[in-house]
Short mmCIF file of C-alpha atoms in Angstrom, two decimals:
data_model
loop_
_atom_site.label_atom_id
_atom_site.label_comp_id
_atom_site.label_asym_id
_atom_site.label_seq_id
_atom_site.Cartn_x
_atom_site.Cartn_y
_atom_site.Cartn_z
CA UNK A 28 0.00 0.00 0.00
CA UNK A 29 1.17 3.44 -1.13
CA UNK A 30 0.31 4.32 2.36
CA UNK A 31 3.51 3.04 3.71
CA UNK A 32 5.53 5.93 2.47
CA UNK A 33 4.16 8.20 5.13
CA UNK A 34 3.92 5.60 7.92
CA UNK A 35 7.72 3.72 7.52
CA UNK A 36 6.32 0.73 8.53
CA UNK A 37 8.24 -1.89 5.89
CA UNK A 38 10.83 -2.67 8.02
CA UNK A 39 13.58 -5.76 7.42
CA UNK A 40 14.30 -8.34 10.05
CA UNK A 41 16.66 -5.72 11.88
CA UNK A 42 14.06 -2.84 12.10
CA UNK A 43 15.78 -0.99 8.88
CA UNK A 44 13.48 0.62 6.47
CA UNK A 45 13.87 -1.32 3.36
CA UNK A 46 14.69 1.09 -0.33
CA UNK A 47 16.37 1.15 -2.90
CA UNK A 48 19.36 2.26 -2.00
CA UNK A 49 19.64 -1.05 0.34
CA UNK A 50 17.42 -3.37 -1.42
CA UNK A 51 17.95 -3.78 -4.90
CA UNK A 52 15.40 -6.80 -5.81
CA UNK A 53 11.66 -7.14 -6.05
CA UNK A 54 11.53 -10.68 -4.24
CA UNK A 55 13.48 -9.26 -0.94
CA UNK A 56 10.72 -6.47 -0.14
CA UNK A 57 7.61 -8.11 -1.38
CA UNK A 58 8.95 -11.43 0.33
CA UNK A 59 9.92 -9.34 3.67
CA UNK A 60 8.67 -10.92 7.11
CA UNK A 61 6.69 -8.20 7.78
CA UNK A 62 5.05 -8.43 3.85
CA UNK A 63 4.41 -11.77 5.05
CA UNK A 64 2.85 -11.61 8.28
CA UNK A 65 0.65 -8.66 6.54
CA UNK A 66 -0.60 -11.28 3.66
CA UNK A 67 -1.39 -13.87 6.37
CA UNK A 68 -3.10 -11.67 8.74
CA UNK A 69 -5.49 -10.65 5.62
CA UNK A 70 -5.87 -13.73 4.71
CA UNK A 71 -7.69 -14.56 8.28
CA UNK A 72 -10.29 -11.66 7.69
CA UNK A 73 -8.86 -9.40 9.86
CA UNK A 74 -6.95 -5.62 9.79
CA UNK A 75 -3.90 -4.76 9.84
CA UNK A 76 -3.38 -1.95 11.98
CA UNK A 77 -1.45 -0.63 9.46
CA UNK A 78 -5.12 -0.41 7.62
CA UNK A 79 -6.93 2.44 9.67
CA UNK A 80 -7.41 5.05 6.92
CA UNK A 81 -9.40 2.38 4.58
CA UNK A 82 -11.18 0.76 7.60
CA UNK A 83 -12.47 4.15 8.95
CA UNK A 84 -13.37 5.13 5.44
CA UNK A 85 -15.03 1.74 5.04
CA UNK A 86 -17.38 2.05 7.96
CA UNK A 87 -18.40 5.21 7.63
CA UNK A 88 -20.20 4.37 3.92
CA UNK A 89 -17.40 5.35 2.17
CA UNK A 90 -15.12 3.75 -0.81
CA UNK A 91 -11.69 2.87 0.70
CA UNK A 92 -8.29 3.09 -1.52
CA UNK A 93 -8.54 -0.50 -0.97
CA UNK A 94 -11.85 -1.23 -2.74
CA UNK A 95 -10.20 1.00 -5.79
CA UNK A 96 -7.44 -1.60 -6.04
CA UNK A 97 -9.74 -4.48 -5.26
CA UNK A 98 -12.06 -3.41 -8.04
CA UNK A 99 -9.24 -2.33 -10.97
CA UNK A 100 -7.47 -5.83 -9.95
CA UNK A 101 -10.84 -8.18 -9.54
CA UNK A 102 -10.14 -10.97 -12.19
CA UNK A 103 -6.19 -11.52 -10.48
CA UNK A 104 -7.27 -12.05 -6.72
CA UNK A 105 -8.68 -15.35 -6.62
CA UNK A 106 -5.48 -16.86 -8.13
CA UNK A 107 -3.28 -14.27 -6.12
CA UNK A 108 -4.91 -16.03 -3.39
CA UNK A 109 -4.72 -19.20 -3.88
CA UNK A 110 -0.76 -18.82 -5.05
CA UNK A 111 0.27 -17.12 -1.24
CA UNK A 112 2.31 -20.01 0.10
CA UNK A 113 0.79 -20.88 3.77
CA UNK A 114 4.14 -18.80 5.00
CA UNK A 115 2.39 -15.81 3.19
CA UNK A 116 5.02 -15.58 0.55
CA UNK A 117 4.56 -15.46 -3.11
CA UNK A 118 6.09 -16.13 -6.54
CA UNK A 119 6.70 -12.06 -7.12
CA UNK A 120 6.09 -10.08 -10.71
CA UNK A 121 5.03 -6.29 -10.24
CA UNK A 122 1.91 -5.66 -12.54
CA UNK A 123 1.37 -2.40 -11.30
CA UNK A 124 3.65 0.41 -10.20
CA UNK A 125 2.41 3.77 -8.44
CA UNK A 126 5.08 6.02 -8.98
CA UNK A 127 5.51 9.04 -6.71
CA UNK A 128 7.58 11.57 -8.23
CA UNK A 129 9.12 13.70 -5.25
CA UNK A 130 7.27 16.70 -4.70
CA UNK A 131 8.18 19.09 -7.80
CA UNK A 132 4.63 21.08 -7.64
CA UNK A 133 3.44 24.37 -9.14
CA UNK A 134 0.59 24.83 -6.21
CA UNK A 135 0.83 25.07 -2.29
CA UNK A 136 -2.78 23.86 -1.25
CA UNK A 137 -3.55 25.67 2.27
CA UNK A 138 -3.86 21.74 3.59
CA UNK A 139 -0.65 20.89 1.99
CA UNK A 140 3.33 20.36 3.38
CA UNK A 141 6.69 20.76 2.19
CA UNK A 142 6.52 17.00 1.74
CA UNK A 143 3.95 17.02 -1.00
CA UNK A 144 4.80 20.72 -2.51
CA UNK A 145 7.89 21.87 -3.10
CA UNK A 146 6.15 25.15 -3.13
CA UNK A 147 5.49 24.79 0.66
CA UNK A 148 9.67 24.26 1.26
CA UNK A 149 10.20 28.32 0.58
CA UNK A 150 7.55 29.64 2.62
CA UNK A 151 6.52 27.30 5.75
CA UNK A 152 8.17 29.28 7.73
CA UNK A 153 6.94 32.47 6.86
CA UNK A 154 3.44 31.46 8.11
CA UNK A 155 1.86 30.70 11.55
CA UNK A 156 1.70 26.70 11.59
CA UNK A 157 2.52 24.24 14.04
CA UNK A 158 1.64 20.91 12.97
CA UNK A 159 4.48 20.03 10.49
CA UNK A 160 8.43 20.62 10.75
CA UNK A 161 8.29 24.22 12.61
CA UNK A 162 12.63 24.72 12.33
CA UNK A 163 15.12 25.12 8.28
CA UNK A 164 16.68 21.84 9.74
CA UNK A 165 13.36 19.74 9.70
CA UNK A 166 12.41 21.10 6.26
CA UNK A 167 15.83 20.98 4.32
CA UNK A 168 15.40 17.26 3.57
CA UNK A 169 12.51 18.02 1.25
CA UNK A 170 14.65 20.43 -0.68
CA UNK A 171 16.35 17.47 -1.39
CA UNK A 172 13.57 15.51 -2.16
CA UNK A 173 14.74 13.68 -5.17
CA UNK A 174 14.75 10.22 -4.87
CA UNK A 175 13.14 9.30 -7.93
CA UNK A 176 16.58 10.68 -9.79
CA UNK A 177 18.57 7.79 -8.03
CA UNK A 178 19.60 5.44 -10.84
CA UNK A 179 18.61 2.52 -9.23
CA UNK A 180 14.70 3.22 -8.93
CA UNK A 181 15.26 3.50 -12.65
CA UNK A 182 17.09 -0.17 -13.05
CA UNK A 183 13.97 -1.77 -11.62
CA UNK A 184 11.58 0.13 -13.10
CA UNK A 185 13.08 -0.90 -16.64
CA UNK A 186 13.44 -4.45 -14.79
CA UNK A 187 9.34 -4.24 -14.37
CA UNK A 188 8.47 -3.11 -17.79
CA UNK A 189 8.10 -5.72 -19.64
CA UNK A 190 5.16 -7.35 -17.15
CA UNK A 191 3.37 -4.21 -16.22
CA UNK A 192 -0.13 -3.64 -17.01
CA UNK A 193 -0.71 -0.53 -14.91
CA UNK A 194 1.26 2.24 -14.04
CA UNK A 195 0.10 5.24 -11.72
CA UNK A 196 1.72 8.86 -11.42
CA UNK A 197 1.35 11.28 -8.30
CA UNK A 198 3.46 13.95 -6.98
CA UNK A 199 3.88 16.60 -6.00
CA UNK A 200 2.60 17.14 -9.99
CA UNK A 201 3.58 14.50 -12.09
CA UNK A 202 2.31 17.02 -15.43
CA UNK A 203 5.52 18.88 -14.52
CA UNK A 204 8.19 16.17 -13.53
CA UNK A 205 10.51 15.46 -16.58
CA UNK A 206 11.09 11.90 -15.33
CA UNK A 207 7.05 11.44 -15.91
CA UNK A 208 7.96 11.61 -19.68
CA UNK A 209 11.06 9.47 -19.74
CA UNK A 210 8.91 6.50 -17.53
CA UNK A 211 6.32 6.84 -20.94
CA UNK A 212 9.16 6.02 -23.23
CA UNK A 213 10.67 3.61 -21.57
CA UNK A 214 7.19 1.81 -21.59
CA UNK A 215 6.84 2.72 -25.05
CA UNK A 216 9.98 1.23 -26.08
CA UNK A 217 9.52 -1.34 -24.62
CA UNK A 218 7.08 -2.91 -26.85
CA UNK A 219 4.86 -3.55 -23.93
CA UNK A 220 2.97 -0.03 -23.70
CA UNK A 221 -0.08 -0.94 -25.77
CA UNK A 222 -0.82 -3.86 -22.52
CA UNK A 223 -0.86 -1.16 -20.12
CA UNK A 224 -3.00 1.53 -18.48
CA UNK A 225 -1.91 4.66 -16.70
CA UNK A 226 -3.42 6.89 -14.01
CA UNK A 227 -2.94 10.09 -12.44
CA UNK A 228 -3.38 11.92 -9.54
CA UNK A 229 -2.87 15.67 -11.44
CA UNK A 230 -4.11 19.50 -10.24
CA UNK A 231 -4.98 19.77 -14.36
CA UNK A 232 -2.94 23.11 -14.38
CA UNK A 233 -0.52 21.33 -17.31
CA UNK A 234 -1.58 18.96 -19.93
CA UNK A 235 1.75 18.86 -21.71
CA UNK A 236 1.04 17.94 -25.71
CA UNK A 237 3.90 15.77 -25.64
CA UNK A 238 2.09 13.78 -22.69
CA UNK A 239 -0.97 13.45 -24.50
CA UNK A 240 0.25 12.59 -27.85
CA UNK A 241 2.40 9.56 -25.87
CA UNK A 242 -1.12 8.92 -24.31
CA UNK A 243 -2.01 7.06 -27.56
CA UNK A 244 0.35 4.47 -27.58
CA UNK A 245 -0.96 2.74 -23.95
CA UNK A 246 -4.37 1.01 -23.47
CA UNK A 247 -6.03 3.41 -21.84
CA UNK A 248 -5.90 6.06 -19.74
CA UNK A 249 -7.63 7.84 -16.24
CA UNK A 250 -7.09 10.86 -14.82
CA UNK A 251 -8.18 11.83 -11.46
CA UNK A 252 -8.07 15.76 -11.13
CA UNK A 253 -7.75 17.04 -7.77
CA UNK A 254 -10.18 19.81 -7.59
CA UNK A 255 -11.66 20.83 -4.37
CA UNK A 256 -14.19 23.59 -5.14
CA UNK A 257 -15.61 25.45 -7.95
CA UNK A 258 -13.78 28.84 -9.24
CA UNK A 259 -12.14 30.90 -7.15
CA UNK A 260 -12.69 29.28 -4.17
CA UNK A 261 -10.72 26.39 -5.66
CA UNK A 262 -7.82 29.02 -6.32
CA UNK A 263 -8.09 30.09 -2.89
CA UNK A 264 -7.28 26.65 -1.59
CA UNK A 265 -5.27 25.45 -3.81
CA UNK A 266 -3.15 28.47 -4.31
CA UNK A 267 -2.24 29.65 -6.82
CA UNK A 268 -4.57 27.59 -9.44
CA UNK A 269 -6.10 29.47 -12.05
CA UNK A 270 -10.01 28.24 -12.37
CA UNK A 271 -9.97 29.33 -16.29
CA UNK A 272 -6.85 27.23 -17.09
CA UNK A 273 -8.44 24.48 -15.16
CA UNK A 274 -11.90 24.39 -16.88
CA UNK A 275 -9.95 24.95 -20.07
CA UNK A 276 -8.17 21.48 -19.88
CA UNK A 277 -11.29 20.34 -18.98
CA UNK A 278 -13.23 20.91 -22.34
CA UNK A 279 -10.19 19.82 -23.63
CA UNK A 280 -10.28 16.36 -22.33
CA UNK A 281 -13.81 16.18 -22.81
CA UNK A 282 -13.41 16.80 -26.14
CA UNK A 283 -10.88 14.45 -27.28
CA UNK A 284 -11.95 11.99 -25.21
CA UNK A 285 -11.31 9.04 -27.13
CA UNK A 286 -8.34 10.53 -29.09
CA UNK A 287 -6.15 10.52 -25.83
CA UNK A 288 -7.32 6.72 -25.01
CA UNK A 289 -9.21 8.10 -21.75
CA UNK A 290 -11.00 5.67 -20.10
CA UNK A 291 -12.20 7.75 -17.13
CA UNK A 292 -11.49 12.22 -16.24
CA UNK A 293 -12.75 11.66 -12.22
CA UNK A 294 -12.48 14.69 -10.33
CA UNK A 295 -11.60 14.02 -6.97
CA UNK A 296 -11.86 16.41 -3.81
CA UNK A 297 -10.45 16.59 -0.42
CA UNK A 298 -13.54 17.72 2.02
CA UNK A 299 -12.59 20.46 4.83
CA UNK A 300 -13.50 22.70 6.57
CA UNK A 301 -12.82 25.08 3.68
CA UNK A 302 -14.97 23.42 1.32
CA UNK A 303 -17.86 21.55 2.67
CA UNK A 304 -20.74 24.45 2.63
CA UNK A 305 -20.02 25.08 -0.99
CA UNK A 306 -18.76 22.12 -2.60
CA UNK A 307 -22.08 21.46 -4.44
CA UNK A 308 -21.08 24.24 -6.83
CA UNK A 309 -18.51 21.76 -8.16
CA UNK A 310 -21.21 19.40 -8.78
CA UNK A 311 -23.39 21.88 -10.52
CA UNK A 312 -20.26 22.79 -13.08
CA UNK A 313 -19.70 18.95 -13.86
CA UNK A 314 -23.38 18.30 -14.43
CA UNK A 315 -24.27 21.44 -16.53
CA UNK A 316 -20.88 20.76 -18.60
CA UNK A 317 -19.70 17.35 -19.17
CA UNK A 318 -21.23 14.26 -20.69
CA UNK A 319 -18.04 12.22 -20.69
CA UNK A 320 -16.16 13.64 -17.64
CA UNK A 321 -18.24 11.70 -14.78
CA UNK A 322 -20.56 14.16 -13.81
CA UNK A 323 -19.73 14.03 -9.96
CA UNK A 324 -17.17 14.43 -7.98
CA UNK A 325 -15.48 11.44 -5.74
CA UNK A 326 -15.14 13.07 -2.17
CA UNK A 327 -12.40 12.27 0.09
CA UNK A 328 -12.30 13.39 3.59
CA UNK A 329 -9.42 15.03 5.22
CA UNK A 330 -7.98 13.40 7.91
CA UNK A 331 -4.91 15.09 9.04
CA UNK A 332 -4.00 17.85 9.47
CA UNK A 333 -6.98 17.62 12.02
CA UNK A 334 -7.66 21.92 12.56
CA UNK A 335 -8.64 21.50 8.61
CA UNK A 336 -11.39 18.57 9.40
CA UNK A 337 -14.99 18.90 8.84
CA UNK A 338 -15.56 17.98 12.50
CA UNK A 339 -14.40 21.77 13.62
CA UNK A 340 -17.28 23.30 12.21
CA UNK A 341 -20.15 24.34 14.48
CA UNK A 342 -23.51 22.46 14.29
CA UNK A 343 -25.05 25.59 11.98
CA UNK A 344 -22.68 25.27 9.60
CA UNK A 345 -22.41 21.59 9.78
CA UNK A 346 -26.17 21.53 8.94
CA UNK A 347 -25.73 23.92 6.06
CA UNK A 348 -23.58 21.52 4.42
CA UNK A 349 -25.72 18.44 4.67
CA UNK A 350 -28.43 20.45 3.63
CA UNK A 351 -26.49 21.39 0.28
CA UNK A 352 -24.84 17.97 -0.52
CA UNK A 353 -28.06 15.85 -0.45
CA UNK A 354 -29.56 18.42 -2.58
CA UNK A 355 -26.54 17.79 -4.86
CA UNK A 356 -26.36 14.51 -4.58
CA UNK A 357 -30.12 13.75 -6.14
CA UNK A 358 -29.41 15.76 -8.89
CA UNK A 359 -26.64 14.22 -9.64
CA UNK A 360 -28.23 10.68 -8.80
CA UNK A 361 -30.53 11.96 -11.90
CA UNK A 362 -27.77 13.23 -14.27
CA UNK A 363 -26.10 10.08 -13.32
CA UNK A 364 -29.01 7.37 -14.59
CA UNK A 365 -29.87 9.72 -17.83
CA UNK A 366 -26.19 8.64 -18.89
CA UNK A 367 -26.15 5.06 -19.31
CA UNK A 368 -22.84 4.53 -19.41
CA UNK A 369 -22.11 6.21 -16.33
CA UNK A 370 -24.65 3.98 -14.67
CA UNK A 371 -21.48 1.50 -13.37
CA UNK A 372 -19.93 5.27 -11.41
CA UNK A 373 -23.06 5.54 -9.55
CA UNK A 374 -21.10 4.10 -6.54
CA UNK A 375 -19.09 7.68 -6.06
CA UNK A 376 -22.93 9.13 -4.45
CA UNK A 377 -22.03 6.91 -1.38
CA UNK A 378 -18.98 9.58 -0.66
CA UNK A 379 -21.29 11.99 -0.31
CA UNK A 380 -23.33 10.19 2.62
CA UNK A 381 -19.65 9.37 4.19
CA UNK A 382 -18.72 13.01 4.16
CA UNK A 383 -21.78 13.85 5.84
CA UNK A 384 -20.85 10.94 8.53
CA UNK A 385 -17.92 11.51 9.08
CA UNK A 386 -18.70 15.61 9.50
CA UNK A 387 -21.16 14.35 12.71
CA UNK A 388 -19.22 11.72 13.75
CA UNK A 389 -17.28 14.11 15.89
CA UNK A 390 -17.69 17.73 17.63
CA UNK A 391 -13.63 19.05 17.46
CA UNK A 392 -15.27 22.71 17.89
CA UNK A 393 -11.86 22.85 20.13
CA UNK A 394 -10.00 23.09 17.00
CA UNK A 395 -11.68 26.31 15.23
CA UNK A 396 -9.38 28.69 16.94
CA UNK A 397 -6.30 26.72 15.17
CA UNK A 398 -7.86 26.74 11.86
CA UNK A 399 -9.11 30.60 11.86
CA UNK A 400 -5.36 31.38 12.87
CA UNK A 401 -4.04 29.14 10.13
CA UNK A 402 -6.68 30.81 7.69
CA UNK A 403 -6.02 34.12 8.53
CA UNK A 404 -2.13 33.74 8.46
CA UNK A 405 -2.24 32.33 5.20
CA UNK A 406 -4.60 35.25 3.74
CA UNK A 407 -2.61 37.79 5.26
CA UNK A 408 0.56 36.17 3.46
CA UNK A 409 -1.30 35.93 -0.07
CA UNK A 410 -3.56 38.64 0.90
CA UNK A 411 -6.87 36.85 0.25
CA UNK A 412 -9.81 36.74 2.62
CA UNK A 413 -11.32 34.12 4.22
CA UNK A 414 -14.51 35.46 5.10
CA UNK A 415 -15.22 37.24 1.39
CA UNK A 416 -15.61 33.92 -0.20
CA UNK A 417 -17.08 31.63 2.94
CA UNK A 418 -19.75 34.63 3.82
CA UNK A 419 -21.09 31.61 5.84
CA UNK A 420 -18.14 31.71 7.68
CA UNK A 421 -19.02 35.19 9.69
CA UNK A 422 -20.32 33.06 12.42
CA UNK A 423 -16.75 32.19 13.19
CA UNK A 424 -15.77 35.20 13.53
CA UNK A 425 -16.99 34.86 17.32
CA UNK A 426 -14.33 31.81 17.82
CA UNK A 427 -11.76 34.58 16.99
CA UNK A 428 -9.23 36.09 19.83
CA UNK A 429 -10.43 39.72 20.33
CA UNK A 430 -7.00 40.95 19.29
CA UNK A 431 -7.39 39.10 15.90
CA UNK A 432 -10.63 39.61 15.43
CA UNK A 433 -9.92 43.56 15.27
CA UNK A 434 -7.23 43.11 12.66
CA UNK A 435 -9.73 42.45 9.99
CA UNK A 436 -10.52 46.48 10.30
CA UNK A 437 -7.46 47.83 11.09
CA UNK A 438 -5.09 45.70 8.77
CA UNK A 439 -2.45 45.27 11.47
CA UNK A 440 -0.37 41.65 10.90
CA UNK A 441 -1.66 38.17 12.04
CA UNK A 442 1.49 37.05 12.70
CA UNK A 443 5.52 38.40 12.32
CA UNK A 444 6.28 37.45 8.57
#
């Protein structure tokens, strides 16, 4: 699970993280004691606790990374069962690869990190935050951030050519990562392209034409656009987007649909606190303007970091937004069955009762302070406003310190930039 970059869990028989660098071979990592024990504790019905994210996700109504993979890879797992030796290892040949390409990025999303945006690296400190590295020494290994130039990741990757049948791009931006071009043509030469699919996890700022004219020489292709709100609100958060490039690569993938081999353009959005009153405008703009681009948005929840959940928000606001989103939802529901070939997406409505679920599951009212002086640090440093584009928001404004609360007249700093 792609999971395991964040948490460091795939450890060798000494406690060492296993990579490249160290491990140069397939077989050792995927036939690792602790791959093992993972199989075989799956294979008893239970969860790893290595699982939470999906599980949560899961029982709350939603659809779980691991039901994606479960559904793309149906027709291998009864045989991928039945081939785990009872030690849980297995005969190993990679048929999918998710490659994360540092994090090279042309945004820095308010819920983002130097991690995942290099855009973060140069500013994090400028801001008012507290919940990621807070000193230059923390944050100068993600100017560095550039495994994915090490030679060796790209020995096995040419190693795993020849038997892949799915290959998956994320960042950072993968649109803007010259390595995302050389991984096509390596495919591409190697005879084997026309066997595989690719997907990506893009912001849709860049369609390269180089990219899609390489497009055509794989099976298919999906592209899941992160997009968390309609216009500028989606600028606001994921700073600094432009909504009429966006929409323009859009139309443009709607309308050469089948000439770039897409099989599926799913736009998928993280639900906050910054977005959950007003995401149903995103719905409106993908039913009113699509046919082939599925016509609803797949919503995520955000889990961490936790001042940006939906669970901060106070119960008026919290039933504004399930107000909206099951008004959104059955028009979409309708949209959704006039098209009948987007009958088999119909499972992405569920999201929308999990977001509401998982919005009451909790009341983390505690947290508002953290996020308005998050909010307001960031808009002071970009000089945007929270409260023009969330009018909803005003009631917050009582949550607010009284000495920030009277810097929204008078202009004096949030915080020492």
């Amino acid at each position: 699970c792609v999971s395991e970059e964040y948490n460091s869990d795939l450890l060798d028989e000494n406690g060492i993280k296993m990579n490249l660098d160290r491990v140069q071979d397939d077989e050792v990592i995927m036939n690792s004691q602790w791959m093992k024990d993972l199989r075989l504790e799956m294979l008893k019905g239970k969860w790893p606790s290595y699982c939470e994210r999906c599980r949560l996700t899961e029982e709350g109504g939603g659809f779980s990374r691991r039901q994606f993979e479960n559904a793309a890879n149906s027709r291998f797992i009864t045989k991928l069962v039945n081939d785990t030796r009872p030690d849980g290892s297995i005969n190993v040949r990679v048929r999918s690869v998710d490659f994360r390409l540092g994090n090279l990025c042309n945004l820095a999303c308010r819920m983002c990190n130097p991690r995942s945006s290099s855009k973060w690296v140069r500013d994090w400190l400028k801001i008012d935050q507290d919940w990621f590295g807070k000193t230059d020494q923390e944050l100068d290994q993600y100017r560095r951030y550039n495994y994915y130039k090490n030679p060796k990741v790209w020995e096995n990757f040419k190693k795993q050519v020849p038997y892949l049948r799915h290959l998956h791009f994320a960042g950072g931006e993968p649109m803007i990562v010259p390595q995302m071009v050389e991984a096509l043509k390596i495919c591409i030469d190697s005879g084997n392209s026309g066997n595989m699919s690719l997907t990506y996890n893009t912001n849709v700022m860049v369609l390269p034409d180089e990219v899609k004219e390489l497009w055509q020489k794989f099976g298919y292709v999906r592209i899941y656009a992160s997009i968390d709100a309609f216009g500028k609100l989606n600028d606001y958060i994921r700073y600094p987007s432009k909504w009429d490039i966006i929409s323009r690569n859009l139309e443009d993938l709607e309308a050469n649909f089948d000439k770039y081999h897409l099989r599926q353009v799913l736009v998928m959005s993280t639900v906050q606190a910054y977005n959950i009153t007003q995401v149903g405008d995103l719905f409106t703009y993908l039913r009113e303007n699509f046919e082939r681009i599925t016509p609803v948005p797949h919503l995520i929840n955000l889990h961490h970091p936790y001042h940006y959940r939906t669970q901060i928000l106070p119960p008026e606001l919290k039933a504004l937004a399930r107000e909206r989103l099951m008004e959104h939802k059955a028009l979409a529901k309708e949209k959704m069955l006039s098209i009948p070939r987007m009958h088999r997406f119909m499972f992405y409505l569920e999201a929308m009762d999990e977001a509401v679920h998982f919005m009451e599951s909790e009341d983390r009212q505690d947290l508002l302070p953290q996020f308005l002086r998050a909010a307001l640090s960031k808009d002071r440093f970009r000089d945007e406003s929270l409260f023009d584009l969330l009018p909803e928001f005003e009631v917050l404004k009582d949550w607010l310190p009284k000495h920030e609360n009277n810097t929204l007249n008078t202009g004096a700093p949030l915080v020492d930039l």
